[in-house]
Amino acid sequence: MTKLNWAGFSKKTLPERLEHISRSGLLSTATDRLLKENQQLPLETANQMVENVLATFSLPFALVPDVLVDGKVYQVPFVTEEPSVVAACSYASKLMKRYGGLTTTVHGRQMIGQIALSGVSDMEKASKAILDQQAKLLALANQSYPSIVKRGGGAVSCRLEPLAAEDNHFLVFYLSVDTQEAMGANMVNTMMEALVPELERLSGGQSVMAILSNYATESLVTASCRLPIRILSRDKKEAKRLAEKLVLASQLAQADPFRASTHNKGIFNGIDALVLATGNDWRAIEAGCHAYASKDGGYKGLSTWTFDSQQNEIIGQLTLPMPIATKGGSIGLNPMVQVAFDLLGQPNAKELASLIVAIGLTQNFAALKALISTGIQSGHMKLQTKSLALQAGATESELPLLLPLLSKEKHVNLDKVQSILEKIRANKYS
Ligand code: HMG
């Protein structure tokens, strides 16, 4: 693999960027060709993946270069429709890399399945009967999905919880499963359904449902960073003021669900982009993480930022459930997902989960840094303007004249872009 300088990557043209990737040696001959030919999901494959297919639907596939996580540098593929997300994450990761990047801890990697039993007349007796048969139940679960046991995974443990809901009582059985490199929805659902008859027999109740939970609290990952406050400004006084403001921004997201929702949306700008690029189920990740944001009873910001005034450092932390997969599901069907995994250096599921949470914290830092200083509009709108120009029908050759004119405008909307474009076309600016 060739060690390349990624500085100035954003200033390259599209052919130059592709050439740079080729020279990096990250891609195989096959994936390099897939990327250069912009090979999309074949219609025949799409037709096998979901129902009632009519066509395929494309999104931009971009790169956030040089992200330093746990001492390793990654070139990170992003799939997103939103301008400034890639730029912001690239900008923040470039800054963070100078100061050691991010570190992560994987606290676990197990999926949870649940069977809710209703109509249990004696909760205590039923719980005892089930817990006495734990070993048998784990064996039954594993027999229903032997291939995961061969791969070194399988059902690991179980627990029970009595729950009251309105005028009903449930006895909920939870199973923890080591799903190895897969997200494991199929695997866990098969195991849960296999356990239903035995659990109904032991409890005397009836199963309401048997299903995987997306609240993957046994797949938690923490990403952290510790950065000198000069990352916020070269001016010492201003850097301290911004560090204090960053803490306020973090506290606001803990106290106000209106802010927490936007704060977390900023985190998911990066997370979803990488989850999508790797062909993973982003609804599962979003659902689990938003449930985690409410774990203390109210919806809160997922990341926190503190200021160590002794060391003059800001400390960022983000913990999320991240049951990501590198195998299974539709991974491998989309040619661009193969490119994504090669760009990332073929990480395993734990490494990919770490990188995704680290990207969430990086993206959050970029947005907060802008919000507490210049405001979001200057950087975001500069890039959003290009999108508006394209929506207004500007051609590539008109952009070099149009964009500088738009940058002089205080407020840019589609009408404004169209009126300037008309003037350009009427030669009023030449
Ligand atoms: P800048 O200082 O003008 O950037 O910032 P620069 O031109 O000096 O370039 C520095 C580096 O930034 C580049 O390095 C790139 O890495 C990156 P280089 O490649 O030159 O070595 N960069 C770019 N990468 C790709 N394409 C570009 C590009 N421009 C810079 N065109 C920047 C400009 C936009 C980065 C900055 O203003 C910024 O980070 N703003 C924040 C924007 C943001 O967060 N957008 C997300 C969408 S807004 C949102 O939905 C979330 C939010 O609501 C969340 C919340 O409230 O918490 C805000």
Short mmCIF file of C-alpha atoms and ligand atoms in Angstrom, two decimals, residues 6-11 82-88 90-91 94 259 262-263 265-266 269 363-364 366-368 370-371 376 379-380 382-383, ligand 1:
data_model
loop_
_atom_site.label_atom_id
_atom_site.label_comp_id
_atom_site.label_asym_id
_atom_site.label_seq_id
_atom_site.Cartn_x
_atom_site.Cartn_y
_atom_site.Cartn_z
CA TRP A 6 -4.34 13.39 1.53
CA ALA A 7 -4.05 17.15 2.21
CA GLY A 8 -5.86 19.11 -0.47
CA PHE A 9 -7.96 16.07 -1.48
CA SER A 10 -11.08 18.29 -1.50
CA LYS A 11 -9.50 20.65 -4.03
CA GLU A 82 -26.67 16.49 2.15
CA PRO A 83 -24.12 19.15 1.17
CA SER A 84 -21.41 20.07 3.73
CA VAL A 85 -21.61 16.78 5.70
CA VAL A 86 -18.55 15.29 3.97
CA ALA A 87 -16.69 18.62 4.08
CA ALA A 88 -17.43 19.10 7.78
CA SER A 90 -13.19 15.88 6.61
CA TYR A 91 -12.38 19.22 8.18
CA LYS A 94 -8.10 16.55 9.68
CA ARG A 259 -31.82 20.79 20.88
CA THR A 262 -30.79 18.41 16.27
CA HIS A 263 -27.56 17.64 18.14
CA LYS A 265 -29.16 14.55 13.86
CA GLY A 266 -25.69 16.08 13.41
CA ASN A 269 -25.09 12.87 9.47
CA GLN A 363 -19.18 14.96 12.76
CA ASN A 364 -20.69 16.30 15.99
CA ALA A 366 -17.53 19.83 13.27
CA ALA A 367 -21.13 21.02 13.67
CA LEU A 368 -20.65 22.28 17.25
CA ALA A 370 -19.27 25.95 13.61
CA LEU A 371 -22.36 26.58 15.77
CA ILE A 376 -23.70 27.02 10.68
CA GLY A 379 -19.83 26.92 5.86
CA HIS A 380 -22.99 24.91 5.26
CA LYS A 382 -21.46 27.88 0.89
CA LEU A 383 -21.82 24.23 -0.11
P1 HMG B 1 -13.32 25.90 5.94
O1 HMG B 1 -12.48 26.32 7.11
O2 HMG B 1 -13.83 26.97 5.02
O3 HMG B 1 -12.58 24.78 5.11
O4 HMG B 1 -14.58 25.10 6.52
P2 HMG B 1 -11.27 24.93 4.19
O5 HMG B 1 -11.71 25.37 2.83
O6 HMG B 1 -10.23 25.71 4.90
O7 HMG B 1 -10.78 23.40 4.09
C1 HMG B 1 -10.26 22.72 5.22
C2 HMG B 1 -10.61 21.25 5.11
O8 HMG B 1 -12.03 21.10 5.28
C3 HMG B 1 -10.28 20.61 3.76
O9 HMG B 1 -8.95 20.15 3.73
C4 HMG B 1 -11.26 19.48 3.73
O10 HMG B 1 -10.80 18.42 4.53
C5 HMG B 1 -12.50 20.10 4.36
P3 HMG B 1 -8.18 19.87 2.35
O11 HMG B 1 -8.92 18.86 1.57
O12 HMG B 1 -8.14 21.20 1.63
O13 HMG B 1 -6.86 19.40 2.80
N1 HMG B 1 -13.31 20.77 3.32
C6 HMG B 1 -13.89 20.11 2.29
N2 HMG B 1 -13.93 18.82 1.93
C7 HMG B 1 -14.61 18.51 0.81
N3 HMG B 1 -15.25 19.43 0.05
C8 HMG B 1 -15.25 20.72 0.37
C9 HMG B 1 -14.56 21.13 1.53
N4 HMG B 1 -14.38 22.32 2.13
C10 HMG B 1 -13.60 22.07 3.22
N5 HMG B 1 -15.91 21.60 -0.40
C11 HMG B 1 -16.53 23.73 6.42
C12 HMG B 1 -15.66 24.78 5.71
C13 HMG B 1 -17.79 23.50 5.63
C14 HMG B 1 -15.74 22.42 6.51
C15 HMG B 1 -16.85 24.24 7.88
O14 HMG B 1 -17.48 25.48 7.79
C16 HMG B 1 -17.73 23.29 8.67
O15 HMG B 1 -17.31 22.26 9.15
N6 HMG B 1 -19.01 23.67 8.89
C17 HMG B 1 -19.98 22.80 9.56
C18 HMG B 1 -20.92 22.25 8.52
C19 HMG B 1 -21.77 21.10 9.04
O16 HMG B 1 -21.71 20.67 10.17
N7 HMG B 1 -22.59 20.59 8.15
C20 HMG B 1 -23.47 19.49 8.43
C21 HMG B 1 -24.84 19.81 7.93
S1 HMG B 1 -25.62 20.95 9.01
C22 HMG B 1 -26.56 19.86 9.97
O17 HMG B 1 -27.38 19.18 9.45
C23 HMG B 1 -26.22 19.54 11.38
C24 HMG B 1 -26.49 20.51 12.50
O18 HMG B 1 -27.81 20.97 12.57
C25 HMG B 1 -26.16 19.68 13.74
C26 HMG B 1 -26.23 20.44 15.03
O19 HMG B 1 -27.02 21.39 15.13
O20 HMG B 1 -25.49 20.02 15.97
C27 HMG B 1 -25.60 21.69 12.36
#
